[in-house]
Structure formats: structure tokens, C-alpha cells
Backbone as a ProteinNet text record, in pm:
[ID]
protein_1_A
[PRIMARY]
MKDSKISDVGLVDLFKAGQQEAFEEIIARYETKVMNLALRFTRNQEDAEEVMQDVFTTVYRKIDGFRGQSAFSSWLYRIVVNAAFMKLRKRKQSHTVSMDDLAPAVKQYCMERDVVASSHSYNIAVTHELQEVLQRAIDKLPDQYRAVFVLRDVDGLSNQETGKILDLSIPAVKSRLHRSRIMLRKRLARYYEDFTGNKAVIEENSDEISTEAAA
[TERTIARY]
-35.4	-106.4	-112	-221.6	-187.3	-310.4	-387.8	-518.3	-557.6	-562.9	-596.4	-759	-839	-937.7	-973	-847.7	-912.2	-880	-991.9	-904.8	-785.8	-764.2	-664.4	-703.1	-861.3	-912.9	-922.5	-921.7	-969.9	-811.5	-751.1	-573.9	-520.5	-587.5	-585.5	-603.7	-787.1	-821.2	-768.2	-763	-711.8	-545.3	-464	-323.5	-422.7	-436.2	-531.5	-583	-638.7	-717.7	-571.7	-459.7	-366.1	-286	-319.6	-257.6	-149.4	-69.9	96.4	77.6	43.4	50.9	-26	-140.8	-216.5	-58.7	-24.1	87.1	198.5	234.2	306.3	282.4	129.9	28.7	42.9	56.2	44.3	179.5	300.3	390.3	452.9	389	448.5	325.9	226.8	141	241.9	254.3	310.8	467.1	576.1	679	752.7	740.9	751.2	694.9	585.4	504.5	617.3	629.7	701.4	795.4	874.2	1009.3	982.1	945.3	966.3	979.5	860	804.5	968.5	983.5	1099	1204.1	1281.8	1352.2	1311.6	1195.1	1166.6	1162.7	1202.4	1222.1	1412.3	1481.7	1552.5	1715.3	1670.4	1697.5	1820.2	1821.2	1949	1908.4	1954.2	1839.7	1899.2	2029.7	2009.5	1939.9	1892.9	1812.2	1657.3	1669.9	1522.1	1506.7	1586	1547.6	1495.3	1640.4	1615.4	1459.3	1432	1246.5	1233.3	1176.9	1144.4	1038.8	1201	1236.1	1155.3	1200.5	1090	943.5	898.6	826.3	680.9	756.9	666.6	651.2	805.2	793.9	681.8	658	590.5	459.1	380.4	294.2	245.5	377.5	331.8	301.5	400.9	360.9	264.5	200.3	54.9	-29.7	-46.4	-167.6	-303.2	-308.6	-437.6	-451.2	-362.9	-393.2	-492.3	-500.4	-570.9	-691.9	-789.3	-936.2	-1017.1	-965.4	-1038	-1117.7	-1072.6	-1142.8	-1110.3	-974	-910.2	-838.8	-815.8	-784.6	-639.7	-611.4	-483.6	-404.2	-373.8	-304.9	-237	-360.9	-279.9	-270.8	-267.7	-243.7	-121.5	-73.8	112.8	164.5	117.3	188.3	244.6	144.4	156.8	268.7	265	393.2	559.6	517.7	620.8	656.6	595.7	647.2	738	660.4	725	848	843.3	997.1	1016.3	1069.4	1129.7	1244.6	1164	1156.6	1253.4	1191.5	1284.5	1444.9	1458.1	1584.1	1654.6	1605	1650.4	1734.8	1634.1	1668.3	1793.8	1823.1	1874.8	2024.1	2030.3	2152.1	2178.1	2091.9	2108.1	2195.5	2144.8	2244.2	2112.8	2185.4	2122.5	2054.8	2019.1	1907.8	1923.8	2005.9	1952.9	1841	1775.1	1728.6	1740.3	1658.1	1694	1644.4	1681.7	1587.5	1457.6	1516.2	1394.1	1253.2	1285.5	1190.8	1100.7	1101.5	1047.9	954.7	882.5	746.6	800.1	756.7	785.1	824.1	693.9	725.3	803.1	903.7	1036.1	1143	1099.3	1242.3	1246.9	1127.5	1118.5	1159.9	1125.8	1150.7	1334.7	1430.2	1520.3	1591.1	1575.7	1650.7	1636.3	1462.6	1473.8	1516.1	1555.7	1633.4	1696.4	1708	1815.7	1965.5	2001.4	2152.7	2153	2257.6	2304.9	2427.7	2511.7	2663.3	2660.6	2789.3	2820.3	2890.1	2984.8	3066.8	2973.9	2928.5	2878.4	2944.2	3062.1	3102.8	3067.5	3055	3028	2905.7	2795.9	2658.9	2653.4	2730.9	2729.9	2747.9	2869.7	2873.5	2790.7	2674.4	2579	2464.6	2481.4	2326.2	2355.4	2476.9	2562.1	2494.9	2551.5	2519.7	2387.5	2309.4	2144.2	2108.7	2160.7	2149	2151.5	2243.5	2242.7	2205.4	2166.3	2083.3	1935.6	1924.5	1748.3	1767.1	1860.9	1876	1874.8	1922.4	1955.3	1838.1	1758.5	1606.9	1509.2	1508.1	1429.5	1421.9	1616.6	1633	1568	1612.9	1563.4	1459.1	1322	1182.2	1178.9	1046.7	987.9	943	946	922.8	748.7	706.9	558.8	508.1	550.9	568.4	651.6	724.2	882.7	789.3	672.8	635.6	552.8	455.5	302.8	375.4	492.7	599.1	619	735.7	731.3	614.2	481.2	401	293.3	289.4	236	348.6	413.7	497.3	581.2	653.5	728	703.8	613.8	532.6	408.4	364.4	214.2	126.3	114.2	-29.2	-126.1	-261.1	-350.8	-350	-441.9	-453.5	-507	-618.3	-670.8	-587.5	-550.5	-467.7	-299.5	-289.4	-207.4	-254.3	-378.6	-461.2	-440.8	-527.8	-520.7	-435.6	-283	-186.4	-138.3	-100.3	-29.4	-195.5	-303.7	-446.7	-457.9	-504.6	-468.6	-600.1	-663.5	-785.2	-702.8	-805.4	-756.6	-701.5	-802.1	-737.3	-624.9	-610.6	-428	-389.9	-374.8	-272.5	-275.9	-365.6	-302.4	-243.6	-253.2	-197.3	-51.1	-25.7	68.3	156	77	134.3	215.9	91.4	107.7	280.6	282	352.4	526.9	506.6	622.5	688.2	591.5	677.3	713.1	625.4	696.9	817.1	865.9	939	1074.4	1072.4	1110.4	1164.5	1048.7	1096	1189.4	1188.7	1277.5	1408	1394.3	1573.2	1589.7	1529.7	1610.1	1576.5	1534.3	1503.6	1661.2	1717.3	1826.3	1933.9	1977.5	2065	2058.3	1957.1	1940	1987.1	1954	2004.3	2188	2243.2	2371.3	2425.7	2371.9	2426.8	2420	2298.5	2278	2309.6	2335.4	2324.5	2169.8	2081.3	1904.9	1819.8	1728.1	1666.4	1596.7	1526	1397.8	1277	1182.6	1068.1	979.4	897	833.8	721.9	640.4	413.1	386.5	411.8	329.5	239	140.9	44.3	-5.5	122.4	138.4	176.5	161.3	133.7	196.2	342.5	452.2	466.3	489.2	640.3	569.6	430.7	325.9	233.9	178.7	0.9	-32.7	-142	-189.4	-303.1	-277.8	-320.8	-534	-570.4	-740.5	-704.7	-831.3	-822.5	-801.6
-2023.9	-1979.5	-1755.7	-1657.2	-1566.8	-1506.4	-1537.9	-1493.9	-1431.4	-1280.6	-1248.3	-1280.4	-1277.5	-1318.8	-1443.9	-1585.1	-1688.3	-1653	-1704.7	-1716.3	-1731.9	-1745.1	-1864.6	-1937.8	-1975.7	-2113	-2199.2	-2114.3	-2186.1	-2205.7	-2127.9	-2194	-2352.5	-2340.8	-2461.2	-2589.2	-2550.7	-2623.5	-2680.7	-2609.7	-2603.3	-2755.2	-2670.6	-2724.6	-2908.9	-2864.1	-3017.4	-3144.9	-3079.8	-3140.5	-3189.9	-3177.2	-3180.2	-3101.6	-2966.6	-2894	-2779.6	-2869.6	-2763.6	-2591	-2544.6	-2414	-2358.5	-2421.4	-2302.1	-2289.1	-2375.4	-2403	-2304.7	-2270.5	-2197.4	-2000.7	-2050.7	-1941.6	-1849.3	-1956.1	-1957.3	-1845.1	-1959.7	-1935.9	-1716.5	-1747.8	-1554.4	-1471.3	-1533.8	-1429.2	-1442.8	-1514.6	-1513.8	-1537.5	-1527.9	-1527.6	-1403.1	-1332.3	-1207.8	-1154.9	-1192.3	-1170.9	-1328.7	-1450.5	-1539.5	-1489.5	-1449.7	-1360.1	-1263.8	-1183.4	-1015.9	-1137.1	-1176.9	-1213.6	-1339.1	-1451.1	-1471	-1436.2	-1309.9	-1189.5	-1141.6	-1107.2	-1002.9	-1186.2	-1255.1	-1341.8	-1406.4	-1408.4	-1471.1	-1329	-1277.6	-1143.7	-1116.3	-1293.4	-1358.8	-1335.1	-1300	-1309	-1441.2	-1520.3	-1629	-1772.4	-1712.2	-1803.4	-1797.3	-1685.2	-1649.5	-1712.8	-1723	-1841.3	-1929.3	-1976.6	-2171.1	-2123.2	-2046.5	-2090.8	-2078.3	-1993.1	-1950.4	-2130	-2158.8	-2291.5	-2372.4	-2385.5	-2478.9	-2476.6	-2358.4	-2356.6	-2382.2	-2362.5	-2384.2	-2548.8	-2595.6	-2740.8	-2804.3	-2768.1	-2789	-2747.3	-2702.7	-2614.3	-2766	-2727.8	-2870.8	-2999.2	-3031.5	-3166.8	-3195.7	-3081.4	-3089.5	-2991.1	-2958.4	-2907.5	-2921.5	-3093.9	-3146.1	-3096	-3035	-2986.2	-2862	-2826.3	-2669.8	-2690.9	-2657.8	-2729.9	-2643.4	-2508.9	-2363.7	-2311.4	-2373.1	-2323	-2157.2	-2110.3	-1961.3	-1957.5	-1849.3	-1768.2	-1873.7	-1900.6	-1916.5	-1889.4	-1748	-1714.3	-1694.9	-1685.9	-1705.4	-1890	-1955.8	-2058.7	-2101.1	-2044.2	-2018.3	-1962.4	-1852.3	-1758	-1835.5	-1970.2	-2022	-2105.2	-2170.2	-2253.8	-2199.6	-2025.9	-1943.4	-1931.2	-1919.6	-1875.5	-2024.7	-2102.2	-2259.5	-2243.1	-2276.6	-2309.5	-2233.2	-2065.9	-1998	-2047.1	-2029.8	-2095.6	-2209.4	-2324.7	-2432.2	-2368.6	-2291.4	-2224.1	-2207.9	-2111.5	-2021.1	-2118.4	-2220.5	-2354.8	-2425.3	-2457.3	-2546.3	-2475.4	-2350	-2309.8	-2210.2	-2203.4	-2140.5	-2019.6	-1920	-1807.9	-1711.4	-1598	-1448.2	-1403.8	-1312.1	-1257.7	-1081.6	-1002.2	-859.6	-793.3	-738.4	-662.2	-497.1	-481.7	-283.4	-192.4	-119.4	-33.6	65.8	39.2	92.9	-16.1	-123.2	-206	-249.7	-144.4	-153.6	-46.4	-55.6	26.6	162.2	292.7	384.7	418.7	370.5	408.6	337.7	219.1	121	195.3	245.8	354.7	446.8	515.3	606.6	589.1	497.4	427.1	415.8	386.3	368	479.2	568.5	674.8	802.8	878.6	958.7	975.7	860.8	877	993	1020.9	1146.8	1100.7	983.4	991.7	1034.6	1162.9	1300.6	1263	1270.2	1270.5	1379.7	1419.2	1510.7	1499.8	1412.8	1332.5	1285	1332.3	1228.6	1065.8	1066.3	897.6	838.5	915.9	852.2	807.4	892.6	834.5	745.7	733.6	659	492.3	494.6	380.3	297.8	406.5	425.6	328.1	374.4	275.2	157	177.3	68.1	-93.3	-27.6	-104	-154.4	-38.6	-53.9	-125.7	-146.8	-235.3	-367.9	-400.4	-508.1	-615.5	-463.3	-493.9	-509.1	-480.8	-522.4	-665.4	-634.8	-781.9	-887.4	-913.2	-946.6	-1025.9	-907.4	-915.5	-982.3	-965.3	-1018.1	-1139.1	-1195.9	-1308.5	-1398.9	-1368.1	-1382.9	-1420.1	-1327	-1386	-1537.8	-1606.1	-1715.4	-1779.1	-1832.7	-1862.1	-1756.1	-1856.9	-1799.8	-1671.8	-1557.1	-1454.8	-1355.5	-1405.9	-1321.6	-1369.2	-1477	-1462.7	-1385.9	-1361.8	-1258.2	-1106.1	-1105.9	-927.1	-901.6	-1009.7	-1012	-919.7	-1041.9	-1022	-876.1	-865.9	-716.9	-602.8	-587.6	-466.7	-452.2	-584	-537.4	-567.2	-633.4	-656.8	-587.8	-529	-465.8	-508.5	-580.1	-708.7	-629.1	-710.9	-667.1	-793.1	-780.4	-908.9	-962.6	-966.1	-1059.9	-1166.1	-1088.4	-1108.7	-1185.3	-1185	-1257.1	-1342.3	-1351.8	-1484.5	-1588.3	-1543	-1660	-1699.3	-1645.1	-1724	-1791.3	-1786.5	-1832.9	-1948.2	-1935.4	-2016	-1958.2	-1820.2	-1769.5	-1708.1	-1708.2	-1540.1	-1459.6	-1377.7	-1219.4	-1209.3	-1255.4	-1250.1	-1302.2	-1399.9	-1459.6	-1394	-1333.1	-1267.2	-1106.9	-1063.9	-915.4	-987.9	-1096.9	-1112.4	-1114.9	-1228.6	-1241.9	-1155.9	-1049.4	-889.5	-818.1	-821.5	-737.6	-762.5	-906.4	-992.8	-998.7	-969.7	-986.3	-800.8	-750.4	-628.9	-534.7	-590.1	-611.4	-703.7	-748.2	-881.8	-795.6	-728.5	-645	-520	-450.9	-339	-352.3	-503.8	-528.7	-575.5	-618.9	-623.7	-456.5	-414.9	-247.9	-186.2	-172.5	-111.7	-123.3	-319.9	-291.3	-264.1	-265.7	-182.7	-26	48.4	172	187.4	127.2	98.7	106.8	-2.9	20.4	128.6	174.2	268.9	443.6	460.3	592.2	580.5	440.6	481.1	538.9	571.9	583	468.4	474.6	376.6	362.4	281	293.2	159.2	274.2	269	135.5	-3.7	-77.9	-82	-29	-24.6	-154.8	-265.3	-411.7	-336.8	-263.2	-219.1	-171.5	-76	8.3	-24.6	62.5	-6.3	110.3	150.1	229.7	200.3	114.6	11.1	57.5	38	60.8	105	153.3	125.6	-6.2	15.5	-108.3	-64.6	-149.3	-120.5	-157.6	-168.8	-254	-364.6	-415.6	-579.5	-576.7
-1751.7	-1711.2	-1649	-1691.4	-1610.7	-1680.6	-1521	-1570.8	-1411.3	-1385.3	-1253.3	-1168	-1287.6	-1233.1	-1140.4	-1150.5	-1149.7	-1003.9	-852.6	-754.2	-698.9	-607.3	-529.4	-503.4	-475.5	-429.9	-576.1	-655.5	-801	-875.6	-853.8	-851.5	-811	-642.9	-600.3	-647	-662.7	-753.7	-858.7	-914.6	-1053.1	-1081.1	-959.8	-959.5	-887.1	-751.1	-773.5	-868.9	-922.6	-1076.2	-1191.1	-1176.8	-1265.7	-1327.6	-1346.8	-1402.3	-1313.5	-1380.8	-1343.2	-1311.4	-1443.6	-1508.4	-1401.6	-1310	-1156.8	-1054.4	-1036	-939.2	-982	-1107.6	-1135.3	-1127.5	-1203.2	-1110.4	-999.6	-890.8	-757.6	-676.7	-767.2	-714.8	-781.5	-900.9	-965.3	-861.3	-826.3	-669.2	-578.1	-553.8	-386.2	-356.6	-467.4	-430.1	-392.6	-383.9	-386.1	-218.8	-188	-41.6	49.8	-29.1	80	120.1	-2.6	7.3	132.5	138.1	210.1	360.5	349.2	490.9	553.4	457.1	493.9	532.6	481.7	501.2	638.2	679.7	783.2	923.7	907.5	995.1	1027.8	913.2	851.7	863	828.1	839.4	732.9	663.6	565.2	441.5	298.6	166.3	151.2	156.4	178.1	222.5	357.8	420.2	366.1	328.6	307.1	165.3	47.8	-39.1	6.8	78	109.2	151.9	255.7	306.4	175.3	73.2	-14.9	-108.7	-132.3	-189.8	-121.7	10.7	152.2	136.8	148.1	172.1	5.2	-112.5	-261.8	-276.8	-242.4	-184.2	-116	29.8	78.7	57.3	-43.2	-107.5	-203.2	-284.9	-419	-336.4	-222.6	-168.2	-97.6	-26.1	70.6	10.9	-119	-121	-120.8	-64.8	-37.6	118.1	194.8	309	333.1	249.1	253.9	238	258.8	285.7	279.2	242.3	197.8	330.7	476.5	557.4	584.7	530.5	564.6	441.8	394.2	283.5	238.2	145.5	131.8	189.2	137.2	143.7	339.4	422.8	534.9	576.2	518.3	524.1	413.7	331.2	331.4	400.9	433.7	576.5	688.7	726.2	821.6	798.8	682.8	657.6	615.6	573.6	600.1	703.3	782.1	938.4	958.9	942.8	1049.9	972.6	864.1	762.1	767.9	830.3	833.8	1000.7	1098.8	1220.1	1220.8	1137.2	1153	1073.6	996.4	879.9	1059.2	1050.1	1204	1349.5	1394.3	1494.7	1427.5	1281	1213.8	1242.4	1243.2	1161.1	1319.7	1391.1	1566.2	1505.8	1393.8	1338.8	1407	1475.6	1458.7	1354.5	1353.8	1259.3	1241.9	1153	1220.1	1200.8	1290.2	1294.7	1214	1171.7	1107.9	1214	1251.7	1298.7	1242.4	1101.9	1011	1011.5	1022.4	1002.8	1188.4	1221.6	1392.4	1381.4	1431.2	1481.5	1500.8	1495	1520.9	1633.3	1752.4	1917.7	2003.6	1922.4	1959.6	1952.6	1856.9	1784.2	1847.1	1901.5	1970.1	2141.8	2175.8	2321.7	2338.2	2233	2224.1	2216.8	2092.3	2060.1	2125	2194.8	2212.6	2380.1	2428.9	2613.1	2617.7	2780	2757.7	2733.2	2661	2609.8	2517.9	2541.9	2484.6	2415.3	2362.6	2327.6	2226.2	2230.7	2135.8	2014.5	2008.5	1928.4	1785.2	1674.2	1534.4	1538.7	1574.7	1556.1	1649.9	1796	1905.1	1887	1847.9	1825.6	1712.6	1657.2	1533.3	1603.3	1697.2	1784	1847.5	1935.4	1982.7	1938.9	1814.8	1701.5	1675.9	1647.4	1629.7	1702.8	1880	1956.9	2024.4	1935.6	2034.6	1890	1731.1	1683.8	1757.6	1808.7	1829.4	1973.4	2043.4	2106.2	2105.1	2041.5	1938.2	1871.1	1805.7	1736.2	1841.1	1977.6	2032	2124.6	2151.7	2192.6	2122.3	2074.7	1970.9	1923.5	1845.6	1872.9	2027	2114.8	2233.7	2322.4	2242.5	2212.1	2220.5	2283.8	2290.9	2096.2	2061	1885.5	1912.5	1991	2004.8	1986.4	2113.2	2098.3	2006.9	1929.3	1791.1	1741.5	1695.4	1562.5	1553.8	1660.6	1665.2	1643.5	1718.5	1732.9	1560.7	1503.2	1352.3	1264.9	1281.6	1214.4	1208.1	1392	1439.5	1403.1	1447.6	1502.9	1366.2	1312	1224.6	1058.1	1037.8	902.2	887	1039.8	1003.5	990.1	964.7	990.9	1029.4	1072.7	1184.1	1288.5	1347.4	1433.2	1386	1333.7	1205.2	1153.9	1061.8	949.5	1042.8	1156.2	1222.1	1303.2	1367.2	1393.4	1305.3	1177.7	1100.1	1043	1033.1	979	1147	1205.3	1330.2	1393.4	1363.6	1417.5	1526.8	1549.7	1712.5	1696.3	1790.6	1869.1	1840.2	1811.2	1820	2006.2	2085.5	2207.1	2225.4	2160	2192.4	2109.9	1998.5	1939.7	2012.2	2052.5	2115.8	2317.8	2330.4	2477	2448.7	2322.6	2278.6	2249.8	2165.2	2158.3	2245.4	2366.8	2492.1	2540.1	2575.5	2641.2	2569.6	2441.8	2354.6	2385	2373.9	2397.3	2567.4	2667.2	2751.1	2778.7	2728.5	2722.8	2673.5	2566.8	2489.7	2511.1	2622.9	2695.2	2812.7	2879.7	3016.2	2970	2831.9	2801.6	2712.3	2712.7	2636.6	2796.3	2865.8	2947.5	3035.3	3058.8	3118.5	3035.7	2916.8	2865.2	2866.6	2882.4	2886.4	3044.9	3168.3	3244.7	3272.3	3238.3	3161.2	3147.5	3002	2964.7	3042.2	3089.3	3183.3	3333.1	3390.7	3518.9	3629	3464.2	3564.8	3566.9	3632	3647.4	3517.7	3431.9	3362.8	3434	3433.9	3474.3	3373.9	3403.8	3330.7	3378.9	3254.3	3313	3274.9	3334.5	3289.7	3185.6	3238	3145.9	3047.8	3061.3	2946.8	2814.2	2708.1	2572.9	2492.7	2602.4	2511.7	2396.6	2409.2	2255.6	2123.1	2105.8	1972.1	2021.9	1938.5	1967	1872.4	1942.9	1919.3	1747.9	1676.9	1543.7	1569.8	1470.1	1488.6	1443	1442	1415.1	1307.5
[MASK]
+++++++++++++++++++++++++++++++++++++++++++++++++++++++++++++++++++++++++++++++++++++++++++++++++++++++++++++++++++++++++++++++++++++++++++++++++++++++++++++++++++++++++++++++++++++++++++++++++++++++++++++++++++++++

């Protein structure tokens, strides 16, 4: 079945009616998006592939749980987030966060401080160390805050999209995003202070890390 005119809800209805081709079309439509989102959380190809398998297995078994009260994609992505966190908790492994994946303002905060080094090799070493610091900082965010941070500031979704995926109101998304940014800033500030000996000023009401996107 290859018909882009059939809506996601239409495919779900066909699958519920017993048409296996509809499930294959769902996979074809969403496997890349599911894989990319799983990678955002696990930062590991093998883990992401396992998460994707778990996700579509869950969809196959629990399709009756989709009632059409929200977009199918939101219901699906919620399964991805839950499966990814389950994988991370099971493996108890840290995931690598690339500097390129972080919001521009986060990178600016980290890289444009007055840490000056003349040696190119020294700069490379500092960059690697900073990546490890960022990795640990995001890993240590509580799950509910990390989910919002990754979806909003890493994956670039809107407040509304994030809220639908996590079943949160827009104010709740904004609140958790703000708290996650503050927690991240504090951890990065401690690294900055240890590295430079200078005091980093943290303003609780500041939104310096990233610009709030419209919902």
C-alpha cells in the first residue's frame, strides 16, 4: 500500500480492520522520524535501532490504545520518548551530545566566554572536555525535564508539539523548559568557574541559553 492521500487516522482504521499493508505504510511513513528522535535521546545507533523496533512492536500490539484524540504522530512520539528512556535506564549508559545538536545560544554561552588559549591542540582538548561536560549535564537532568529539553532545544519542536507528545499543557512545557535551562546553566557555570577561576553569574529569570520559540 503506497497512497500518500490516506491520512494517518485512515491507516490506523485500516490496520484495526485487519489490513497488514496499512501497518507497513505506517512504518514507511514514520521509521525515519522515529529513528532520528530515538537517536536524539540515546545518541547510539544500536540503541536507537532497538528503540525503533520496540516502538513499532508497541504500536502493533497497542494500536487500539490510539483513540484519535490527538494527532497520531504525537501518540507515536510519546511511545518513542518512553521507549528511549526505558532503554537508557536499562543500559545505565550515558549518551553523547554533539555540540552541533545544541541550540546556538547554548554553544555561544559555552564557547564565547573569556577562555582564551593560543594552542590549537589545547583548544581541541578543551572542546572535547566541554562536550563531556555537556553530556553529563544533560544526562543528569531529571527525565521529565530532559524530555522537554531534547524535544524543544535539541529537536527544535514547538511548545505545542512538545506538549502534545508529552501530554503537557503549554505552560507546563514552558516551565519545564525554563527549569531545564537553569539546571543546565548552573552545571555549565560550575565548569566555567573551575576552568577560569572567574565567577559565573546565574540569573534565575534569564533566558540566555536559548530563545523561546513560538508555540
